[in-house]
Coordinates of C-alpha atoms and ligand atoms in Angstrom, one line a residue:
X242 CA 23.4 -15.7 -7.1
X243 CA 22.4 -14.1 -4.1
X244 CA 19.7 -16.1 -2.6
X245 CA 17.3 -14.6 0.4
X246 CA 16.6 -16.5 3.8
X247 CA 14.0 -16.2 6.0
X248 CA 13.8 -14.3 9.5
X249 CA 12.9 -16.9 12.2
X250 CA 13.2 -16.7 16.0
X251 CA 16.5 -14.2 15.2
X252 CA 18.6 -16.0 12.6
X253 CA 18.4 -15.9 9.0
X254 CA 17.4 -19.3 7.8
X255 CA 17.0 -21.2 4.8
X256 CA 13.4 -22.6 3.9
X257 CA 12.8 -25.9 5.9
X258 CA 12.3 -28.0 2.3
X259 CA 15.4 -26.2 0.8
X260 CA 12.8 -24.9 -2.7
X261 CA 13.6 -21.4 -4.3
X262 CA 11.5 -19.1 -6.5
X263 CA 13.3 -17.0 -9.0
X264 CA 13.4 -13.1 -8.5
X265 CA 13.1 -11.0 -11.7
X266 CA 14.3 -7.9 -12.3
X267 CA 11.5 -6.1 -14.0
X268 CA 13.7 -2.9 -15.7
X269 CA 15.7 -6.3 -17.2
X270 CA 13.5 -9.4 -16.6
X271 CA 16.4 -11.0 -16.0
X272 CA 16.8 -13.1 -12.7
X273 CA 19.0 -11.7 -10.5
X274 CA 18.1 -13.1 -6.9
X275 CA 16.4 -16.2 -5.3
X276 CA 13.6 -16.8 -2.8
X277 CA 12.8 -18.8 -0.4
X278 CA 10.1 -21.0 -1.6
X279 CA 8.3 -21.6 2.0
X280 CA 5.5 -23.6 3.2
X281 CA 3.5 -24.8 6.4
X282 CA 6.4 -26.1 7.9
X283 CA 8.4 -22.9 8.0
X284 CA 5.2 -21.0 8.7
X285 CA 5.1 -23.1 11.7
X286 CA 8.4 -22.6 13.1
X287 CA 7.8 -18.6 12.7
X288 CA 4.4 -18.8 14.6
X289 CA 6.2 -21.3 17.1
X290 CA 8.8 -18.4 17.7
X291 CA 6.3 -15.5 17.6
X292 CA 4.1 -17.4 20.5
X293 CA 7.0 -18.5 22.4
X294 CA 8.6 -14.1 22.3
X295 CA 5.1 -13.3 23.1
X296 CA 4.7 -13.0 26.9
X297 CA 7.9 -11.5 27.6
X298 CA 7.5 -8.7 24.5
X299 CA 3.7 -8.0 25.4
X300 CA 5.2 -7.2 29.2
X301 CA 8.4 -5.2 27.6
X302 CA 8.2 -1.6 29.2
X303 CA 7.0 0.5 26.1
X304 CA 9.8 2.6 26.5
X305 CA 11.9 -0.4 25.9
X306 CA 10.6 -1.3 22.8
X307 CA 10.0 2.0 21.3
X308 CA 14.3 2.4 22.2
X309 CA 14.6 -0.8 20.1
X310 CA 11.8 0.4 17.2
X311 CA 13.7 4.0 17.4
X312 CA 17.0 2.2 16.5
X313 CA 15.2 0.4 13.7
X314 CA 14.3 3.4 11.8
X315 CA 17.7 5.2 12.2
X316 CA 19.2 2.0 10.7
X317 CA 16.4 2.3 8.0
X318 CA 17.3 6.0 7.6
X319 CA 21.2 5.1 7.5
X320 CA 20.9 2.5 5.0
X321 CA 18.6 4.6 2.7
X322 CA 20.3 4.4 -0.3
X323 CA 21.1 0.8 -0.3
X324 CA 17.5 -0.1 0.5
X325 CA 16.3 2.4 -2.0
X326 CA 18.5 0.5 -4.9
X327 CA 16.9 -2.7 -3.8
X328 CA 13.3 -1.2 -4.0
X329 CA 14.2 -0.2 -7.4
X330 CA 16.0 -3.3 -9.1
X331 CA 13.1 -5.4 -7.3
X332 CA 9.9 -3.3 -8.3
X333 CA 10.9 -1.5 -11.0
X334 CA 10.1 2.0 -9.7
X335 CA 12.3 4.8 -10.0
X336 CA 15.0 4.8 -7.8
X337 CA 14.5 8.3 -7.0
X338 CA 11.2 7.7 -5.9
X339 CA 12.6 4.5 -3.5
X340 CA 14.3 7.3 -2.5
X341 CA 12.0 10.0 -1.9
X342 CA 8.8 8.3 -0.4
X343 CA 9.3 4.5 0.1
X344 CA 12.2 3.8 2.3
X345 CA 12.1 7.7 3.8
X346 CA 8.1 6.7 5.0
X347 CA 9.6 3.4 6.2
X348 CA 11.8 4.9 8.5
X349 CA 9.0 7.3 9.3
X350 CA 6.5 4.2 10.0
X351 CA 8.8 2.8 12.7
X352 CA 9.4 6.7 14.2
X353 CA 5.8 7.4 14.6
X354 CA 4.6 4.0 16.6
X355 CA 7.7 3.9 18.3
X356 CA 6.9 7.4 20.1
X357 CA 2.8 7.1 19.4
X358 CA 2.8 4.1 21.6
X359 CA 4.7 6.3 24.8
X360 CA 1.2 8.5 24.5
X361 CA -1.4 5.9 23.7
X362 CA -4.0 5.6 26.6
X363 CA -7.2 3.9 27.5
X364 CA -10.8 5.7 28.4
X365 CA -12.5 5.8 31.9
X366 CA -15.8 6.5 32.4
X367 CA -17.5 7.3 36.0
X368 CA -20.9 6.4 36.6
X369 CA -22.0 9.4 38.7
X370 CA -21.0 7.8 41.8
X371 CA -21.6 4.7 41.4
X372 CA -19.4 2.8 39.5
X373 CA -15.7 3.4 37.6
X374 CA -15.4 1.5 34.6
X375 CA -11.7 1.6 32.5
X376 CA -10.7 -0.2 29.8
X377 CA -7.4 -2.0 29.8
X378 CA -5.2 -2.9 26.2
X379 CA -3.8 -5.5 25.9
X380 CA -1.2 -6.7 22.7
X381 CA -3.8 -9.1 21.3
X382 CA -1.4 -11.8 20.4
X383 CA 0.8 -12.7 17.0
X384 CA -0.2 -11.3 14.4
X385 CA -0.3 -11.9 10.7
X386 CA 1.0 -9.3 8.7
X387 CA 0.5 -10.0 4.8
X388 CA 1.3 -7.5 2.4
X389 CA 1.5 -6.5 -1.4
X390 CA 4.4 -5.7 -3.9
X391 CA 3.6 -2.5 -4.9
X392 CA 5.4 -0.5 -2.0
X393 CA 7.2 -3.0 -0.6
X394 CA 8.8 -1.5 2.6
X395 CA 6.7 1.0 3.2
X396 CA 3.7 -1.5 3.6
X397 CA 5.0 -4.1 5.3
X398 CA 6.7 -1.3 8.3
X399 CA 3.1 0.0 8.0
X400 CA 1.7 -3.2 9.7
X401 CA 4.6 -4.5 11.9
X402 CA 5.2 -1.0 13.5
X403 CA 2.2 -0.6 15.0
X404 CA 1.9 -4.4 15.7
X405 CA 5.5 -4.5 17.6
X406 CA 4.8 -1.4 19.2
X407 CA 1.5 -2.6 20.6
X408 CA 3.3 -5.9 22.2
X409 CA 2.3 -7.9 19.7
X410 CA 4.5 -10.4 18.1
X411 CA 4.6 -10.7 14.0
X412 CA 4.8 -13.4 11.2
X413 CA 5.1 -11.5 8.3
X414 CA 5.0 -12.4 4.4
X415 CA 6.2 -9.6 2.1
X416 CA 4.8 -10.3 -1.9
X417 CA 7.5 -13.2 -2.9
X418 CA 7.4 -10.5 -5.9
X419 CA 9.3 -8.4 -4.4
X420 CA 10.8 -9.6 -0.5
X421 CA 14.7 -8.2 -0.9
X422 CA 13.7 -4.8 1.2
X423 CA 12.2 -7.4 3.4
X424 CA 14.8 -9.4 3.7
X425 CA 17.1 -6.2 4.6
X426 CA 14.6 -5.4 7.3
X427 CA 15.4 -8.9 8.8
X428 CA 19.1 -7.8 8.8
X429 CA 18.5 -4.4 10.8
X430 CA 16.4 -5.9 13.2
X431 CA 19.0 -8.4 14.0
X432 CA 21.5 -5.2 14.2
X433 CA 19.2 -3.2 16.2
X434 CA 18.4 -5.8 18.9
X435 CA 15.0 -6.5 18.5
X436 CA 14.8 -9.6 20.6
X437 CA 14.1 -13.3 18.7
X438 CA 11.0 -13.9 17.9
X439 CA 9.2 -10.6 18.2
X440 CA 9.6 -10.4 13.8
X441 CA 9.5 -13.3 12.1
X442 CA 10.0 -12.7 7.9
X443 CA 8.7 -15.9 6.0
X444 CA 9.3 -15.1 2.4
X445 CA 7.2 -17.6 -0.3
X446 CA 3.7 -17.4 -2.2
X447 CA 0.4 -16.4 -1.5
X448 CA -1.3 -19.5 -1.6
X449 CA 1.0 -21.6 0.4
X450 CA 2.8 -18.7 2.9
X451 CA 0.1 -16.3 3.3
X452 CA -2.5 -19.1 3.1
X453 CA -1.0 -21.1 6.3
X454 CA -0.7 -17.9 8.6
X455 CA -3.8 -17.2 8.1
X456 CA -5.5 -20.0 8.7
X457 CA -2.8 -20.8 11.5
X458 CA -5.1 -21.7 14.9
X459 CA -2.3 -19.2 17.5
X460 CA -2.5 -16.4 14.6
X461 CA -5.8 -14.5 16.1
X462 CA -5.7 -11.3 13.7
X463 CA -4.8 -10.5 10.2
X464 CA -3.6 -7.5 9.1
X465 CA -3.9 -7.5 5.5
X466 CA -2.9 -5.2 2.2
X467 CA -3.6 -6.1 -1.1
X468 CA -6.4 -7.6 -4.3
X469 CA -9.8 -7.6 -3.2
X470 CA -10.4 -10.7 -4.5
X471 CA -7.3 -12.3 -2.3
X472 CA -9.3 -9.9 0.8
X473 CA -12.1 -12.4 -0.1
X474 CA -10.9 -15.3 0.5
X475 CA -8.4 -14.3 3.5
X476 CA -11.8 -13.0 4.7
X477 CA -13.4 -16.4 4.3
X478 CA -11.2 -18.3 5.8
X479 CA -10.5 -16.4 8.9
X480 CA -13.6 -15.1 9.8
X481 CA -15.2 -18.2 10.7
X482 CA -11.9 -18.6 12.8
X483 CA -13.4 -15.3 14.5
X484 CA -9.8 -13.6 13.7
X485 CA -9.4 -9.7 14.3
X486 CA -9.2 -8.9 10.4
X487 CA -8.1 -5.3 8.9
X488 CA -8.6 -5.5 5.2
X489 CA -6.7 -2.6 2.6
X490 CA -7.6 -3.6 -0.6
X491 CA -7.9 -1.9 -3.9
X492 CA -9.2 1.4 -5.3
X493 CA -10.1 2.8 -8.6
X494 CA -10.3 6.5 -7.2
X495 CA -12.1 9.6 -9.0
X496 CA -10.1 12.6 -9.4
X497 CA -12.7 15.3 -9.8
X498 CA -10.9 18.7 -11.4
X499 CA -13.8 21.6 -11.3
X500 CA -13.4 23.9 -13.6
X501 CA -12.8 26.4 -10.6
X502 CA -9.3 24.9 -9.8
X503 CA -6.2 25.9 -10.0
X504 CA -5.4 24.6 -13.3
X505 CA -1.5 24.8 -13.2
X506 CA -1.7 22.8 -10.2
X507 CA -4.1 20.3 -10.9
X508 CA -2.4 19.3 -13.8
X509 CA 0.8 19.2 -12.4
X510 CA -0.4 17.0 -10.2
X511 CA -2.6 14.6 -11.6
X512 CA 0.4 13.8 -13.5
X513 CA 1.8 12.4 -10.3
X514 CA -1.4 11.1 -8.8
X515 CA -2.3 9.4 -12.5
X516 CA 1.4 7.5 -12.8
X517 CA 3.7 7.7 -10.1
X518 CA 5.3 4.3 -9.4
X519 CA 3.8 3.4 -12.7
X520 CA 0.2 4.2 -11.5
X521 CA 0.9 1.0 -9.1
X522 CA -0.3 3.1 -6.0
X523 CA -3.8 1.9 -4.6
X524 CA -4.3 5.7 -3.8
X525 CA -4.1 6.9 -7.7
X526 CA -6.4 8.4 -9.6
X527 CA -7.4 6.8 -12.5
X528 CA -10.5 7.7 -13.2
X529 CA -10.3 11.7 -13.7
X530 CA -14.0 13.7 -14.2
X531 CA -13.1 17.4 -15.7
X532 CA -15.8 19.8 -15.8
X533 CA -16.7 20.7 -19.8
X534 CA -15.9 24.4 -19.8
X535 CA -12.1 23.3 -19.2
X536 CA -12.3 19.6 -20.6
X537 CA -10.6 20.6 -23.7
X538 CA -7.7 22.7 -22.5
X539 CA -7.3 20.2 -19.6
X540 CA -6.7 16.9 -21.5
X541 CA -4.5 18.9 -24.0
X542 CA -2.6 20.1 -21.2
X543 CA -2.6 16.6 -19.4
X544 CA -1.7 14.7 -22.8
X545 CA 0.9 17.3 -23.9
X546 CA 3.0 17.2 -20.8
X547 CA 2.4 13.5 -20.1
X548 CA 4.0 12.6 -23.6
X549 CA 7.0 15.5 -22.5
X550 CA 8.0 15.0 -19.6
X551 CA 7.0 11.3 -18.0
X552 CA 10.1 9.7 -20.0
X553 CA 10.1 5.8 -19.7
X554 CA 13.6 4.2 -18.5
X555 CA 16.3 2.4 -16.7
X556 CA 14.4 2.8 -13.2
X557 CA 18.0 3.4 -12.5
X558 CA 18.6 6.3 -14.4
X559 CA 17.9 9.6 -12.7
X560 CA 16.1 11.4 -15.7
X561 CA 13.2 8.6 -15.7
X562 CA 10.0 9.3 -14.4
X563 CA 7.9 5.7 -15.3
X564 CA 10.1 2.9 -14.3
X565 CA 8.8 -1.0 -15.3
X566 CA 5.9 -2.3 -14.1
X567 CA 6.4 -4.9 -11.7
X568 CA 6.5 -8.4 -13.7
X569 CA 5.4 -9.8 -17.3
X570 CA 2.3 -11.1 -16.2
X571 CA 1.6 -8.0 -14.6
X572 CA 2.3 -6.1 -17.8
X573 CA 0.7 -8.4 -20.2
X574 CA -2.9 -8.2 -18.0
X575 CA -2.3 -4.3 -18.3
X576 CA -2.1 -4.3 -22.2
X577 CA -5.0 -7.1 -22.2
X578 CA -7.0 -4.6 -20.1
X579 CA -5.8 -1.2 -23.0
X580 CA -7.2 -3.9 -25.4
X581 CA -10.9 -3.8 -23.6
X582 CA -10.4 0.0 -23.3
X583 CA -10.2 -0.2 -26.9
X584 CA -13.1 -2.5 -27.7
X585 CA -15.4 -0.6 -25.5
X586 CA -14.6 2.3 -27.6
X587 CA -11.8 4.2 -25.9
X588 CA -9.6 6.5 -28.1
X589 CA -6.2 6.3 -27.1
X590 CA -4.7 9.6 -26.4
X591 CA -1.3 9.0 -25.7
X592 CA 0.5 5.6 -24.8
X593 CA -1.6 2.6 -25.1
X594 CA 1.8 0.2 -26.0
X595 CA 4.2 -1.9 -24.1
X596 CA 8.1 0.6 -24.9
X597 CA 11.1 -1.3 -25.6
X598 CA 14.2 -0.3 -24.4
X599 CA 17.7 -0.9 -26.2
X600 CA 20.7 -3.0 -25.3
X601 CA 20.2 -4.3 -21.6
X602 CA 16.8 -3.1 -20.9
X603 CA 15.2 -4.8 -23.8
X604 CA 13.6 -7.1 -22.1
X605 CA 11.9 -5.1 -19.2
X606 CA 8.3 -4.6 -18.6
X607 CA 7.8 -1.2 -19.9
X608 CA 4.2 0.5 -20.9
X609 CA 3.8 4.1 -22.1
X610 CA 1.7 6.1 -19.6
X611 CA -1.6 6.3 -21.3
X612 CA -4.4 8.3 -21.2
X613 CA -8.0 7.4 -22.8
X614 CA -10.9 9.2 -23.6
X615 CA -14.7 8.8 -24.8
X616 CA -15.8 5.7 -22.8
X617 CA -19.0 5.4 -20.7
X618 CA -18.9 5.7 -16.9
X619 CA -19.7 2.1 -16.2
X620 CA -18.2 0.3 -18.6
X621 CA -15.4 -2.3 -17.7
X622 CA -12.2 -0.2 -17.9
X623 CA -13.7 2.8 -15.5
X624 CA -15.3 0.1 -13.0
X625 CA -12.4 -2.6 -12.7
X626 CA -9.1 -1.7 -10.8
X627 CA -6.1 -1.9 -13.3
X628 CA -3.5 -0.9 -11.1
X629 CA -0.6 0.3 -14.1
X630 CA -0.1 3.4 -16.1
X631 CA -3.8 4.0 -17.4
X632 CA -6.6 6.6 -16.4
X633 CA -9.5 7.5 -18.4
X634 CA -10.8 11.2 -19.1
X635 CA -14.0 12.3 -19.4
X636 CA -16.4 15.5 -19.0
X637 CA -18.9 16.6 -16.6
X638 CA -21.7 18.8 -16.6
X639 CA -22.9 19.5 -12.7
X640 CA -21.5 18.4 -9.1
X641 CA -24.5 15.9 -9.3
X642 CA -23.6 14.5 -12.1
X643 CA -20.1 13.5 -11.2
X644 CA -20.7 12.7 -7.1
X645 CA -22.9 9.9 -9.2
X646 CA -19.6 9.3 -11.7
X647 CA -17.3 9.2 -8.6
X648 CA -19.3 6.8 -6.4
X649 CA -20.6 4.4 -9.1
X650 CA -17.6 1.1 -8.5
X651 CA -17.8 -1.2 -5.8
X652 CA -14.6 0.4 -4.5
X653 CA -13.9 3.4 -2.1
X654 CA -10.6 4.0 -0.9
X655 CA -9.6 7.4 -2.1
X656 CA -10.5 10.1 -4.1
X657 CA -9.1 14.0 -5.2
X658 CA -11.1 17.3 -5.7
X659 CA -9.7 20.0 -7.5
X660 CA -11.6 23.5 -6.6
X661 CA -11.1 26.7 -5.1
X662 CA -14.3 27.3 -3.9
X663 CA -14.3 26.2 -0.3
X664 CA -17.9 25.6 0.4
X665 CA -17.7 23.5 -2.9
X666 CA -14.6 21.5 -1.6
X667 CA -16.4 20.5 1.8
X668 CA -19.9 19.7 0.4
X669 CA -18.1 17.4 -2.0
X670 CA -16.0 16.0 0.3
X671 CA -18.6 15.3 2.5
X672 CA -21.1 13.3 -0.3
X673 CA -17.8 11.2 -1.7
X674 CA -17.9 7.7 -0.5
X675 CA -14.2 7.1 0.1
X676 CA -12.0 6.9 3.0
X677 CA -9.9 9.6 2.3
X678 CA -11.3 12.9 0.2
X679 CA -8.0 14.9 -0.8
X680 CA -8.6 18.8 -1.9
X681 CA -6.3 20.7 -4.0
X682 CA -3.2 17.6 -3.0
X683 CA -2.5 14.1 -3.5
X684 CA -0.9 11.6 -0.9
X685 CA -0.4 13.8 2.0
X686 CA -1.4 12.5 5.1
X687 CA -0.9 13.0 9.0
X688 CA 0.2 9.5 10.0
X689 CA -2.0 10.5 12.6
X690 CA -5.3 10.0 11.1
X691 CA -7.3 6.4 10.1
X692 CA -6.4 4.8 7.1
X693 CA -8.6 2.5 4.6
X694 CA -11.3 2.3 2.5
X695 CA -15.1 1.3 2.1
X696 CA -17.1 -1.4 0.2
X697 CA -14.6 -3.7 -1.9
X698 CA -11.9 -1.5 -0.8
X699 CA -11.4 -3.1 2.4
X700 CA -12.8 -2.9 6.4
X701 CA -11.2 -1.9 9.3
X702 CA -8.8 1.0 9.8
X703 CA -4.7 1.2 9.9
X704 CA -2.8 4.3 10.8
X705 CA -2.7 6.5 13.8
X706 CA -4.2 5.0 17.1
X707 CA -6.6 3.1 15.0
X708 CA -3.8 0.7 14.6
X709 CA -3.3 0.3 18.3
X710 CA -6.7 -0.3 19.0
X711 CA -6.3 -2.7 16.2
X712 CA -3.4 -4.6 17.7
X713 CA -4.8 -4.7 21.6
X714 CA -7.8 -6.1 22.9
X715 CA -10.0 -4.0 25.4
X716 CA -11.3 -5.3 28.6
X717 CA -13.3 -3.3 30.5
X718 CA -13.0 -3.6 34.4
X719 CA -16.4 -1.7 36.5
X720 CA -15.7 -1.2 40.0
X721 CA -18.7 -0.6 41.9
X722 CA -18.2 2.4 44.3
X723 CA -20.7 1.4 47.3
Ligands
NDP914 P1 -2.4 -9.7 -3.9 O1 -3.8 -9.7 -3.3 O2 -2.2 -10.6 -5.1 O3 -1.3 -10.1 -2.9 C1 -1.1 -9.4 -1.7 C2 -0.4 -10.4 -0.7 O4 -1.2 -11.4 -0.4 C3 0.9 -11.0 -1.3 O5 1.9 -11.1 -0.3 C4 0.4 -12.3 -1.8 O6 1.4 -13.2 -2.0 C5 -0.6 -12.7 -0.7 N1 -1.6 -13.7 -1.0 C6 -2.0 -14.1 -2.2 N2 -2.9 -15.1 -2.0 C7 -3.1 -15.3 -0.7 C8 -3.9 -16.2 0.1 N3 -4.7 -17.0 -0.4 N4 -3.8 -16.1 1.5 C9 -3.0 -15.2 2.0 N5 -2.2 -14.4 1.3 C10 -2.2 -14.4 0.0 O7 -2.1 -8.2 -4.3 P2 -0.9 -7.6 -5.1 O8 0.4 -8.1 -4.4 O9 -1.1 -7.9 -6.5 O10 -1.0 -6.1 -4.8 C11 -1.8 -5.2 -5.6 C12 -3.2 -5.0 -4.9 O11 -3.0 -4.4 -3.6 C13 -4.0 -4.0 -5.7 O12 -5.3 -4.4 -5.8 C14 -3.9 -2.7 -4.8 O13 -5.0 -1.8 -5.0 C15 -3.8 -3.3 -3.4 N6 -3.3 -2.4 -2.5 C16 -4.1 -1.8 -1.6 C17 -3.6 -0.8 -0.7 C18 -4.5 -0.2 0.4 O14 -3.9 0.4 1.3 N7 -5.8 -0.4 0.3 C19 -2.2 -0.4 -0.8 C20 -1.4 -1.1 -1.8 C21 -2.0 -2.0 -2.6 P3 1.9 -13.5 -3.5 O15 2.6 -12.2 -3.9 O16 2.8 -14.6 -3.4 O17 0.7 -13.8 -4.3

């Protein structure tokens, strides 16, 4: 069985204490690969590495290391299909959405900071003749890059890009749920050249992986993705350590659908935005508001072509729109929370059951997209982040009356707004309480602009040259001029 090593200083290594964790294949929950089972000592060694690389990276010309970061994402690009099958057999998803968005954005991750960092610049600011002040950037250090299972490659690029660009060096921990895109990474950064040290991969648990680099004294910022609750406690631990933290946690996003919209559209795509990847995306809509002159024909439409055409399969097989969900304990704490749906007195309107598959598959993690109607606003199941294939429907009377609905959780980290009527779209826009507002669309975003959320959705901002600030420290030098 294949087993996974760790990146360290260059080489591919096995964990220092020689333990493995078993990798399941969700579409099978069979085991099919092993991990390494890392802990303080391997951490060590990667932060050893990543402090020793640091100097000489941080002083790399930029054009140097974008070269390097540029080769990284054609290799990415190259090997698309074989990372793709790996996405797929580790998360579940379906491999042509691996295809399609995860490993294509991965690529893209490394494209953009490798030629963003060749145009990032610092401010100057004259003092009317008396003074110049300028800031200089500088990479702030190694950094910690921890990251979830949910969109394995595409996260994880989405913090060491900008970190590597920046002249930072990286210890990063993919989820131990699903690391084999990761540990492919290692491999093409070996291929491309990126010198030892710069990336370190240390594959292993939460509690004992992520929990050493963060609290590691010569790891001065954290760039995390994933649970609020595991935001918490990275929050508590390295704040007092006055660490640089960026925080992308999770979401229960309103998707508002006036009854002004374009109603082929909006359905069309809140079918996406509701269950793509198994609605595993922090960016999905699960809470959907529909305004009562169209409630009816909108959740018969929505229920109609969700039971038609989002057939549950072999993640492998190209006709299958809802892959697995990405373990058993992850699919059994998705039914549990369908049960509290129920008891709070949802009606099931389609879904609402784990599926079994035949012959090979018939032990996978699959659940029925499902949809639920008739509970109130703040009960459990619309305020509490499920993160699988379950929204919840209900009607809305007046824009008042659902900018209360939509900014009622302790989350905000995205939201959707179906109208035509511009002025209506902005005004909206402008009242929700989310980091990003998307009109008429669903994940589509300049790479350009900040990333995150507000409240229990996180602090700080990724993306764009938000993530360079991130990964630099300013100092600001005033000349005096007489
Ligand atoms: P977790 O918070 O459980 O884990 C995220 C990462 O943190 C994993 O690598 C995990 O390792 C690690 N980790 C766990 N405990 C600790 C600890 N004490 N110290 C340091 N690291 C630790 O999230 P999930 O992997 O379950 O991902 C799903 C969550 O991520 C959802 O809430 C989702 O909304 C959120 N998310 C947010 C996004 C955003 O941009 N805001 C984007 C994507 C997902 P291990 O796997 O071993 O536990």
């Amino acid at each position: 069985m294949q087993k996974i090593k760790n990146y360290i200083n260059g080489a591919l290594v096995d964990p220092k204490a020689g333990l493995y964790i078993d990798n399941y294949n969700p579409a099978n929950g069979k085991v099919y690969s092993l991990i390494p089972d890392s802990d303080t000592d391997d951490v060590q060694m990667a932060v050893g590495a990543a402090k020793a690389a640091f100097s000489t990276w941080a002083a790399t010309p930029k054009e140097k290391r974008a070269r390097i970061m540029l080769k990284i994402s054609d290799l990415i690009e190259k090997n698309l299909d074989r990372l793709a099958l790996a996405e797929s057999i580790d998360n579940g998803k379906p491999l042509s959405l691996a295809k399609t968005v995860d490993i294509p954005r991965a690529a893209a991750n490394f494209h953009f900071y490798a030629t963003g960092i060749l145009h990032f610049s610092s401010e100057a600011h004259s003092m009317e003749g008396s003074a110049i002040n300028y800031t200089l950037r500088d990479a702030v250090g190694v950094a910690g890059c921890i990251s979830p299972w949910n969109l394995p490659l595409y996260l994880f690029t989405w913090k060491i890009a900008p970190a590597i660009a920046a002249g930072c060096t990286v210890v990063a921990k993919p989820s131990e749920i699903t690391p084999m895109t990761a540990f492919l990474l290692s491999e093409i950064c070996i291929e491309a050249g990126l010198p030892a040290g710069v990336l370190n991969i240390v594959h292993g648990y939460g509690h004992k992986v992520g929990a050493a680099i963060t609290v590691h004294p010569d790891v001065p910022l954290i760039s995390f993705t994933g649970g609020t609750k595991t935001g918490a406690e990275i929050a508590r631990v390295a704040a007092p350590m006055f660490k640089k933290l960026s925080l992308e946690l999770g979401g229960k996003n309103p998707n508002i659908i006036f009854a002004d919209c374009d109603f082929e559209k909006a359905v069309k795509t809140t079918l996406q935005s509701s269950f793509a990847n198994q609605g595993q995306i922090c960016l999905c809509g699960s809470r959907i508001y529909i305004e009562r002159s169209i409630y009816e024909k909108f959740k018969t439409e929505f229920a109609e072509r969700t039971k038609k055409l989002l057939t549950v399969g072999n993640p492998l097989d190209e006709k299958t729109k809802i892959g697995a969900v990405v373990s058993k304990s992850h699919m059994e704490k998705i039914l549990s929370c369908i049960e509290t749906a129920k008891q709070e007195g949802g009606k099931i309107l389609c879904g609402g059951n784990q599926v079994k598959l035949e012959g090979d598959f018939k032990d996978g993690y699959y659940i029925a997209p499902t949809i639920i109607e008739g509970l109130p606003n703040d009960c459990k199941t619309n305020k509490e982040e499920i993160f699988g294939p379950v929204v919840t429907i209900m009607p809305f009377d007046s824009e008042q009356e659902v900018l209360q609905y939509a900014n009622s959780t302790n989350y905000g980290l995205a939201s959707i707004v179906w109208t035509e009527n511009l002025t209506k779209a902005h005004r909206v826009a402008e009242k929700i309480h989310a980091g990003i507002v998307w009109i008429n669309c669903w994940l589509l975003r300049d790479l350009r602009t900040p990333f995150g959320g507000v409240k229990g959705s996180g602090v700080g901002r990724e993306g764009g040259f938000e993530a360079f600030q991130f990964f630099t420290e300013p100092k600001n030098v005033c000349i005096k001029l007489n």
